[in-house]
Coordinates of N, CA, C and O and ligand atoms in Angstrom, one line a residue:
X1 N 0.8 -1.2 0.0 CA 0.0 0.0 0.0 C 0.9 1.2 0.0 O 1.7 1.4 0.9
X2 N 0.7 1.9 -0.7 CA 1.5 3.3 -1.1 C 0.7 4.4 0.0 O -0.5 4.4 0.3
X3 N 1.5 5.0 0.5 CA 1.2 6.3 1.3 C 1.4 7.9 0.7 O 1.9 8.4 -0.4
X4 N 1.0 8.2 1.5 CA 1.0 10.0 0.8 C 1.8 10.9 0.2 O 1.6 11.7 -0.6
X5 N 3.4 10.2 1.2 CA 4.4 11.0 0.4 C 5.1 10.2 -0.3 O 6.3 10.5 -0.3
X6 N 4.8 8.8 -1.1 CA 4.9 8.2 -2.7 C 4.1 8.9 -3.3 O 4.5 9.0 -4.4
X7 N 3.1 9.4 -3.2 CA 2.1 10.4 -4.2 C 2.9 10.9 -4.6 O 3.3 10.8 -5.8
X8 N 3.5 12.0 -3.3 CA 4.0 13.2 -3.6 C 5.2 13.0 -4.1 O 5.7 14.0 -4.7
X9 N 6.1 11.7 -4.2 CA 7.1 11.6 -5.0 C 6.8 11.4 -6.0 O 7.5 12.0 -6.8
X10 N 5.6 10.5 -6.5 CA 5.7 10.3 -8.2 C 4.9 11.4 -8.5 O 4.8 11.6 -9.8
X11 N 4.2 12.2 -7.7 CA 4.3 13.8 -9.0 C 5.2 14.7 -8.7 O 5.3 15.7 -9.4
X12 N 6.1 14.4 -7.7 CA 7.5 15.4 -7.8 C 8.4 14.8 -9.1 O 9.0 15.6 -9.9
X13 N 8.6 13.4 -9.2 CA 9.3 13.1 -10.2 C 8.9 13.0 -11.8 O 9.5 12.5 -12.8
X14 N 7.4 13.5 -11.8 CA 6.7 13.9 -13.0 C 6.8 15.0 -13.3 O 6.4 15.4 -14.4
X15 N 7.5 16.0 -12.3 CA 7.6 17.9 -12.9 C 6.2 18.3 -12.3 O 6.1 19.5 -12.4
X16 N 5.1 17.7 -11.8 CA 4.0 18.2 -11.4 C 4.0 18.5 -10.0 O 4.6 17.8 -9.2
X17 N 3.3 19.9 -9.8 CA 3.7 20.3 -8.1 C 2.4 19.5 -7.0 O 1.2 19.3 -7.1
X18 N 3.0 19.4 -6.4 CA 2.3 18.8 -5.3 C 0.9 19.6 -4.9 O 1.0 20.7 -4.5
X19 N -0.2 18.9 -5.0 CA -1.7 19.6 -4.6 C -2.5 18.9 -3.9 O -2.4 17.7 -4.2
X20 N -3.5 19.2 -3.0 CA -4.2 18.0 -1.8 C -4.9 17.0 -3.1 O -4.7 15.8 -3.3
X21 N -5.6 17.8 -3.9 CA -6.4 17.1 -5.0 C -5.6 16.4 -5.9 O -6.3 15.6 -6.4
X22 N -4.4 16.3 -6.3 CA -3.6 15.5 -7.4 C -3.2 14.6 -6.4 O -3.1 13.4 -6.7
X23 N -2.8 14.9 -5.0 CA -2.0 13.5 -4.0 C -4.1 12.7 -3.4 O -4.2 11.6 -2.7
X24 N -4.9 13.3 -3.8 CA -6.1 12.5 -3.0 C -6.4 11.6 -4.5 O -6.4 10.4 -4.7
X25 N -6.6 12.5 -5.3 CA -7.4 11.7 -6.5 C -6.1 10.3 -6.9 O -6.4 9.1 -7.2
X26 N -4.5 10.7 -6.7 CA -3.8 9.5 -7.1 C -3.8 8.4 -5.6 O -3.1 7.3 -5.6
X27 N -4.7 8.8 -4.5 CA -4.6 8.0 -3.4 C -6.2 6.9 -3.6 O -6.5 5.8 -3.2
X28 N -6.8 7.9 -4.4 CA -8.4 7.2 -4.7 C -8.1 6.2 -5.9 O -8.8 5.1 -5.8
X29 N -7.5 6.3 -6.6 CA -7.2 5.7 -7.5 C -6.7 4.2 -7.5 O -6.8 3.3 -8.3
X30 N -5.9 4.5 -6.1 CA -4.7 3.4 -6.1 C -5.2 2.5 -5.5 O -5.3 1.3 -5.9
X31 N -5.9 3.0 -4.2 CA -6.7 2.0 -3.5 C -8.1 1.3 -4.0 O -8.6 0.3 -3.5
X32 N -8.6 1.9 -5.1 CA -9.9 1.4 -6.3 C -8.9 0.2 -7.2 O -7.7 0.3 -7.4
X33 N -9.7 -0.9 -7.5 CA -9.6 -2.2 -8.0 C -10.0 -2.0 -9.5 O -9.1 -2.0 -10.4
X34 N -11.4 -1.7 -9.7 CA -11.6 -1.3 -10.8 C -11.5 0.3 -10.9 O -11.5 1.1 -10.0
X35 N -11.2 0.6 -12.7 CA -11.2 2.0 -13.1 C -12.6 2.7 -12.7 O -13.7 2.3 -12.7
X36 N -12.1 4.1 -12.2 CA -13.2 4.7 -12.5 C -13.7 6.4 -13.4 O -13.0 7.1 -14.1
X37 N -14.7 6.6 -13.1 CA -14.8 7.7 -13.9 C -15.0 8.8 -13.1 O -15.5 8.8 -12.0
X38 N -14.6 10.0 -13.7 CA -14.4 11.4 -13.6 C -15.4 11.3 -12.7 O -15.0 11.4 -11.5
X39 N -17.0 11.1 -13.1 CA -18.2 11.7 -11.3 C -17.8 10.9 -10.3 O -17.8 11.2 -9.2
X40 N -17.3 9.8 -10.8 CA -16.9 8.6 -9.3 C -16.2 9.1 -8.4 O -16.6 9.4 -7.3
X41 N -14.8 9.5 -9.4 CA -13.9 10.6 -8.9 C -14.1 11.6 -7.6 O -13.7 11.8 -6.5
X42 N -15.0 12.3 -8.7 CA -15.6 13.6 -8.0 C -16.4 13.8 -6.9 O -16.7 14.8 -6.3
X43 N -16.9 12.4 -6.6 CA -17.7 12.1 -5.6 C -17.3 11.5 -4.3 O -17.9 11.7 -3.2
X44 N -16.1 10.8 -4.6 CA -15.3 10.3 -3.7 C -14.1 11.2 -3.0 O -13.4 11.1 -2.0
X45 N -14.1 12.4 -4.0 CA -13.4 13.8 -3.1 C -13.9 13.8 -2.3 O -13.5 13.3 -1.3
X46 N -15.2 14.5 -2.4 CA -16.3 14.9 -1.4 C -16.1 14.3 -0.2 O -15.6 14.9 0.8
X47 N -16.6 12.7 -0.4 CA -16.2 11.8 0.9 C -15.3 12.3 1.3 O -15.4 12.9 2.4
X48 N -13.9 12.4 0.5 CA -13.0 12.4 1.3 C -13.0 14.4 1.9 O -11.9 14.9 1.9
X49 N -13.9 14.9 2.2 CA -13.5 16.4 2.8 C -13.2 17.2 1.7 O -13.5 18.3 2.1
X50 N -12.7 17.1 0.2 CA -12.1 17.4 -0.6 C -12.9 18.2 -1.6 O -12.4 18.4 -2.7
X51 N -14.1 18.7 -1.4 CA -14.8 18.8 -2.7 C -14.2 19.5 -3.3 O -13.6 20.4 -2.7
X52 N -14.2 19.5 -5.0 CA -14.2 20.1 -5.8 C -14.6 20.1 -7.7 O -14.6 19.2 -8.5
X53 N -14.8 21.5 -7.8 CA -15.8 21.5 -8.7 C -15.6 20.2 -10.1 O -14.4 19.8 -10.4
X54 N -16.5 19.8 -10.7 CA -16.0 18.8 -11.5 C -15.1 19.3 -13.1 O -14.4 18.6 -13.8
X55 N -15.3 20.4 -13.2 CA -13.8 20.7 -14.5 C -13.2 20.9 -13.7 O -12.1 21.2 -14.2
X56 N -13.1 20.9 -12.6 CA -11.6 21.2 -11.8 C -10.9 19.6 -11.8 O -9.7 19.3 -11.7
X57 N -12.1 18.7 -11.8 CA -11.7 16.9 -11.6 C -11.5 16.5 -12.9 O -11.0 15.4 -13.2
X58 N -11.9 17.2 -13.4 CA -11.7 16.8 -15.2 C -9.9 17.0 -15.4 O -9.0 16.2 -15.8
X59 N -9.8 18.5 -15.0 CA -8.9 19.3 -16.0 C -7.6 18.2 -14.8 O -6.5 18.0 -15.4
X60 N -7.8 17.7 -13.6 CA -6.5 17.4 -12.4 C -6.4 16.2 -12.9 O -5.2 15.9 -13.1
X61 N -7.5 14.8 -13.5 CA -7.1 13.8 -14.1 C -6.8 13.8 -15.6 O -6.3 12.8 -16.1
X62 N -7.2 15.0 -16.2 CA -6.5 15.0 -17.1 C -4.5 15.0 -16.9 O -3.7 14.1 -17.3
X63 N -4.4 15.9 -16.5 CA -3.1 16.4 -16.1 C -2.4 15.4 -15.7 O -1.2 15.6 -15.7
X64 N -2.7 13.9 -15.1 CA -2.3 13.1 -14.4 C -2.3 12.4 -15.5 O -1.2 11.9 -16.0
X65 N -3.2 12.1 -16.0 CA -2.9 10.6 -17.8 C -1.8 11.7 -18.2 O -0.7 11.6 -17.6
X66 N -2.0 12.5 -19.0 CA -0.5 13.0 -19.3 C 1.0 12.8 -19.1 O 2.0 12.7 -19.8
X67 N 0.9 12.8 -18.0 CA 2.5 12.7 -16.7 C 2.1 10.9 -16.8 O 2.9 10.2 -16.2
X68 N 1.0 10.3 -17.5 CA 1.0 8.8 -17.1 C 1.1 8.2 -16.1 O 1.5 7.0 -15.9
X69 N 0.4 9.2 -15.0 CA 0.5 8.7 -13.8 C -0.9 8.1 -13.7 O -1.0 7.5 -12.5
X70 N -1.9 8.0 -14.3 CA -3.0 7.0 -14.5 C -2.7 7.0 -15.8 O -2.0 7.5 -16.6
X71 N -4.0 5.7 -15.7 CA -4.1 5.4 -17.5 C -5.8 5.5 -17.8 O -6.6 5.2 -16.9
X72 N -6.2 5.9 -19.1 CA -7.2 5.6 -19.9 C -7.6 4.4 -19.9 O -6.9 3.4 -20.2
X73 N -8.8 4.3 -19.6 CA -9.3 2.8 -20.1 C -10.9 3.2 -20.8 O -11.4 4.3 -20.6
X74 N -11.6 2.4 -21.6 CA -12.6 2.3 -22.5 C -13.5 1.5 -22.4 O -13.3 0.4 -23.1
X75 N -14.2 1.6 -22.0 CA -15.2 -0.1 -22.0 C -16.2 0.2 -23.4 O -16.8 1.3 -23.6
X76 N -16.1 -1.3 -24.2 CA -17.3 -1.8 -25.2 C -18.7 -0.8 -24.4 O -18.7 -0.7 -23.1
X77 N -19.4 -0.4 -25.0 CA -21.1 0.2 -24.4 C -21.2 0.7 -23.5 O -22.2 0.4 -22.8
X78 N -20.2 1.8 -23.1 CA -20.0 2.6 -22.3 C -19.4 3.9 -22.8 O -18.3 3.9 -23.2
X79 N -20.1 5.1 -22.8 CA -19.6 6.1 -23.1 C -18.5 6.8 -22.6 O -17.9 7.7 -23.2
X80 N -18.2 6.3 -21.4 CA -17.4 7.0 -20.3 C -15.7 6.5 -20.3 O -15.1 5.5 -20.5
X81 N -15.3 7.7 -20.0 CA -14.0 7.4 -20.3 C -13.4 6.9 -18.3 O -13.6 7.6 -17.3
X82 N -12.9 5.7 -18.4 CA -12.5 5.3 -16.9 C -10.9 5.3 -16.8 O -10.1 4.9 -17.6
X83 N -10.8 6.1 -15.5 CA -9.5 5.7 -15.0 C -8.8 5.3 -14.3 O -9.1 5.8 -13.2
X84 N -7.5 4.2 -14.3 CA -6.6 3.7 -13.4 C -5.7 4.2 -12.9 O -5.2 5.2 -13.5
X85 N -5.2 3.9 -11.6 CA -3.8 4.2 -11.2 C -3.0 3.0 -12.1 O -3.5 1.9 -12.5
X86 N -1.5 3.7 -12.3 CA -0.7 3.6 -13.4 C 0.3 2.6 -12.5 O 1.3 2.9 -12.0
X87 N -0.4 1.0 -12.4 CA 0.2 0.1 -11.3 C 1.4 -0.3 -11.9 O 1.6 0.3 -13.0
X88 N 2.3 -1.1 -11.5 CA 4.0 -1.7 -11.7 C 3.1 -2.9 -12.7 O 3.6 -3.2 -13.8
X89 N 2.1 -3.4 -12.4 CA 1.6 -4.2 -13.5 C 0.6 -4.0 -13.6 O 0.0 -3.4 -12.8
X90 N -0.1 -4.8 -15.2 CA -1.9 -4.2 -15.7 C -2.4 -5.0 -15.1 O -2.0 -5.7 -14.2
X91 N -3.5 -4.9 -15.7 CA -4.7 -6.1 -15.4 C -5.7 -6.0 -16.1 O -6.0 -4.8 -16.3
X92 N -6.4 -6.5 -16.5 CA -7.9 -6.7 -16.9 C -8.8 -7.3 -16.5 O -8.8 -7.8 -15.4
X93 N -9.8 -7.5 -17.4 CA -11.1 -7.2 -16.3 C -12.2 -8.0 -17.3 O -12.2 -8.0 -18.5
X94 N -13.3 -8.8 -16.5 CA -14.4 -8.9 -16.7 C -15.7 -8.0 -16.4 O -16.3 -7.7 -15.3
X95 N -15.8 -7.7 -17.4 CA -17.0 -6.3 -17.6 C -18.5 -7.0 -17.7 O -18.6 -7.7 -18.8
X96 N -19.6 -7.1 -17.0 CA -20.7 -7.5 -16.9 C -21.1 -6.1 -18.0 O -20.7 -4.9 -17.8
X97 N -21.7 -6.4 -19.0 CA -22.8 -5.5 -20.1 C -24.0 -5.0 -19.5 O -24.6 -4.0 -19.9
X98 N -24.5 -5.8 -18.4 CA -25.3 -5.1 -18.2 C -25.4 -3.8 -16.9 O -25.6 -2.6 -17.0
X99 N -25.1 -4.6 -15.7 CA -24.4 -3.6 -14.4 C -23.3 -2.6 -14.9 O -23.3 -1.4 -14.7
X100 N -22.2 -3.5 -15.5 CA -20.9 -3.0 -15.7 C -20.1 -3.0 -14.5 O -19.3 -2.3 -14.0
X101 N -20.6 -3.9 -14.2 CA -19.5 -4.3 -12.6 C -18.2 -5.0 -13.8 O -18.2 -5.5 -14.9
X102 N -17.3 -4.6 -12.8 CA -15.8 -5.1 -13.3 C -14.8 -5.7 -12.5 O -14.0 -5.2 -11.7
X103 N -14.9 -7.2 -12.9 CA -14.4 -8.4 -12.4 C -12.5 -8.6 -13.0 O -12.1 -8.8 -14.1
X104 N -11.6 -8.5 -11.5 CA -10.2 -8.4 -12.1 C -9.7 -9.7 -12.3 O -9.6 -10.5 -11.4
X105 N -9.4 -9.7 -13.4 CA -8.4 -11.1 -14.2 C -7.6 -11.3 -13.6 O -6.8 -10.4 -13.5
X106 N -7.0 -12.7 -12.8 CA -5.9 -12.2 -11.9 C -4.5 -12.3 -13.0 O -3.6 -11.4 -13.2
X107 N -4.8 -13.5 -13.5 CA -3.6 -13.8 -14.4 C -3.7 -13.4 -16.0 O -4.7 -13.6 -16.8
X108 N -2.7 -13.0 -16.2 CA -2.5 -12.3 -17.6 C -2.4 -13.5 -18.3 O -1.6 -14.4 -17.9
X109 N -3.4 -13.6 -19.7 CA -3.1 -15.1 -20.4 C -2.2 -14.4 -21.7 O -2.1 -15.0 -22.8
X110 N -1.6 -13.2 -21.5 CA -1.4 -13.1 -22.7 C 0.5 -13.2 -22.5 O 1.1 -13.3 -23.5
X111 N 0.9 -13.1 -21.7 CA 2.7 -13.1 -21.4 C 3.1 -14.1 -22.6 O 3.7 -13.6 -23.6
X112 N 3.0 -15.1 -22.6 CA 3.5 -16.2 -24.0 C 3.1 -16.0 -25.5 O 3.5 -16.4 -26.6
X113 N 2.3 -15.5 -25.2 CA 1.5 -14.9 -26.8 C 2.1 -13.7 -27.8 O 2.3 -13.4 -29.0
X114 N 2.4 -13.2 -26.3 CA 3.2 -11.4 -26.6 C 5.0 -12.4 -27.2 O 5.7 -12.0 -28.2
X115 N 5.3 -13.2 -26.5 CA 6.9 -13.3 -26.6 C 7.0 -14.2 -28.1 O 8.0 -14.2 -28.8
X116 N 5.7 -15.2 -28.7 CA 5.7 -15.9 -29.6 C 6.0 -14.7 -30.9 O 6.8 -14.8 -31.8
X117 N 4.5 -13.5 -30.4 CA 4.7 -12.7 -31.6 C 6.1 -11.5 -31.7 O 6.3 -10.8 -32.7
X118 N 6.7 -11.4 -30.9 CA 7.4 -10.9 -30.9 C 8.8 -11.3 -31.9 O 9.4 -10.6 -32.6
X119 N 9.2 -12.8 -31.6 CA 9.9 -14.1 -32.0 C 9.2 -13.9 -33.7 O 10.0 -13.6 -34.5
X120 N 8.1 -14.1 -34.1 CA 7.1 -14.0 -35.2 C 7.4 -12.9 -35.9 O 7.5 -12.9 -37.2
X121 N 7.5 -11.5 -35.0 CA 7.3 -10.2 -36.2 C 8.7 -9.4 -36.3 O 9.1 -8.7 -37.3
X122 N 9.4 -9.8 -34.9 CA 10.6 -9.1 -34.6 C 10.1 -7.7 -33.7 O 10.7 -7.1 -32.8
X123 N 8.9 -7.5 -34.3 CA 8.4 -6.1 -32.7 C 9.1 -6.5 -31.8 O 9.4 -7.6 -31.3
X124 N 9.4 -5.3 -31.5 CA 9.0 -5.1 -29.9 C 7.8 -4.8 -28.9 O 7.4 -3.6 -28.9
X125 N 7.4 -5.9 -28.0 CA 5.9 -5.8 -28.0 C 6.2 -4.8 -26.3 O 7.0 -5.0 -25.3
X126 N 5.0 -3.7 -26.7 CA 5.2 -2.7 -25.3 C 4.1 -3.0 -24.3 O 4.1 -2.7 -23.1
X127 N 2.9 -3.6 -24.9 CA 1.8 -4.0 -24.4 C 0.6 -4.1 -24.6 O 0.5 -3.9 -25.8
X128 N -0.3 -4.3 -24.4 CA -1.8 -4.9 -24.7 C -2.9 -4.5 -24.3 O -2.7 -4.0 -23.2
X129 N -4.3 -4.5 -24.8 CA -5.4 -4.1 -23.9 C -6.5 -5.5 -24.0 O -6.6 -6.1 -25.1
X130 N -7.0 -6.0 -23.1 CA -7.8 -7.0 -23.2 C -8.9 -7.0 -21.9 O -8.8 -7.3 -20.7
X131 N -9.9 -6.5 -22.8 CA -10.9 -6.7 -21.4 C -12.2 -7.6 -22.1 O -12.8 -7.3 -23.2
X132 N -12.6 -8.9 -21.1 CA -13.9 -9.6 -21.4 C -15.0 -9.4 -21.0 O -15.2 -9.0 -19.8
X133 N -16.1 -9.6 -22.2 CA -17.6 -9.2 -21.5 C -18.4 -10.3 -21.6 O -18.3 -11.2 -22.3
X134 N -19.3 -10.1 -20.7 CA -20.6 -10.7 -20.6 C -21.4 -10.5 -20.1 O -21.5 -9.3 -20.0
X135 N -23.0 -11.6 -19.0 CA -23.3 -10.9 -18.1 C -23.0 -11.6 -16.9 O -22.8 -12.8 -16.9
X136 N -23.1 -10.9 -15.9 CA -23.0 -11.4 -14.5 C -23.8 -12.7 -14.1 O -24.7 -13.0 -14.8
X137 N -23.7 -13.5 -13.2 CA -25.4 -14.2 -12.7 C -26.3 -13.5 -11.9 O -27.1 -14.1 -11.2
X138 N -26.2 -12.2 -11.8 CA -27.0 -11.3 -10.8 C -27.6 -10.6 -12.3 O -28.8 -10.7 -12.3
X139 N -27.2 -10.2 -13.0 CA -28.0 -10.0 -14.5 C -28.9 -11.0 -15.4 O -30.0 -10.8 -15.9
X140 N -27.9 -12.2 -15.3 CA -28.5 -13.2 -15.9 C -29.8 -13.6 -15.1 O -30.9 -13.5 -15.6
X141 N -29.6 -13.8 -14.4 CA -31.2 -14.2 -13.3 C -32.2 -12.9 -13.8 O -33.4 -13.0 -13.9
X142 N -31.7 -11.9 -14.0 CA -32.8 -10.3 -14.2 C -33.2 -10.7 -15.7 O -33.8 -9.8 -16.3
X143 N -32.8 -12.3 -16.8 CA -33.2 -11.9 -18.1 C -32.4 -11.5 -18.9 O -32.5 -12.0 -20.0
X144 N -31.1 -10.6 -18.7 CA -30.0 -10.4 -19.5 C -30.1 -12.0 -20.4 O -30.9 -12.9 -20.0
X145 N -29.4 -12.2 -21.4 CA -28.5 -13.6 -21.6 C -27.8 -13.2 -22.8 O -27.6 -14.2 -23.5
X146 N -27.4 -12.0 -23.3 CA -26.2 -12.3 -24.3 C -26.6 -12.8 -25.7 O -27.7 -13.4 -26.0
X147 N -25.5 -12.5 -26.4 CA -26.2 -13.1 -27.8 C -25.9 -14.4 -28.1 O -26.3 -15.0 -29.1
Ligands
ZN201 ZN1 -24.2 -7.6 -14.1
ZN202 ZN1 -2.0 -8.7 -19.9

């Protein structure tokens, strides 16, 4: 578990100055399993004592994907753009279609796949995005069932 002043080192070592809001939002982030999105975000300031206005939570996680200190992620049938803290390793996710609850993959099936194509193309492979969908059994019992 990372503490406050690792925040404040990986945005000192990003050129970004230290702010309650850039060290809470990369503390909300780290401790979240799944991504989330900008109102999540903004709502979980609150909780935390922190409010502030949402282009101000826009413009602070923007500033942070830049420096790569989170990452973008995209879900299939979701308009919303979600974000991670920027962990030592990925992960992916099973995404229920219908809730959109987001179930973490523990093991990456792609590590041997990447080193075959690599051996295959001569790339150099830097990495991957892979997230699975379907629906939950708390959807499925509601009637969902997929195509
Ligand atoms: Zn579901
Ligand atoms: Zn992977």
């Amino acid at each position: 578990m990372e503490r406050e002043s690792d925040y404040r080192e990986r945005l000192k070592k990003s050129g970004l100055k230290y702010t309650k809001h850039r060290t809470a939002i990369l503390a909300i982030l780290a401790q979240s399993e799944p991504p989330l999105a900008a109102e999540q975000i903004y709502l979980a300031l609150r909780e935390r004592g922190l409010p502030a206005n949402l282009s101000t939570v826009y413009r602070t996680i923007e500033t942070l994907a830049e420096k790569n200190l989170l990452k973008k992620r995209s879900l299939i049938g979701d308009s919303r753009v979600l974000f991670e803290y920027n962990r030592a390793h990925h992960s992916h996710y099973l995404v229920c279609l219908g809730c959109k609850k987001m179930l973490p993959i523990r093991r990456c099936p792609l590590g041997d796949y990447e080193e075959k194509l690599e051996r295959e193309t001569n790339y150099t492979i830097a990495g991957h995005n892979l997230d699975v969908y379907g629906y939950c059994p708390d959807c499925r019992e509601k009637g969902h069932r997929g195509n």
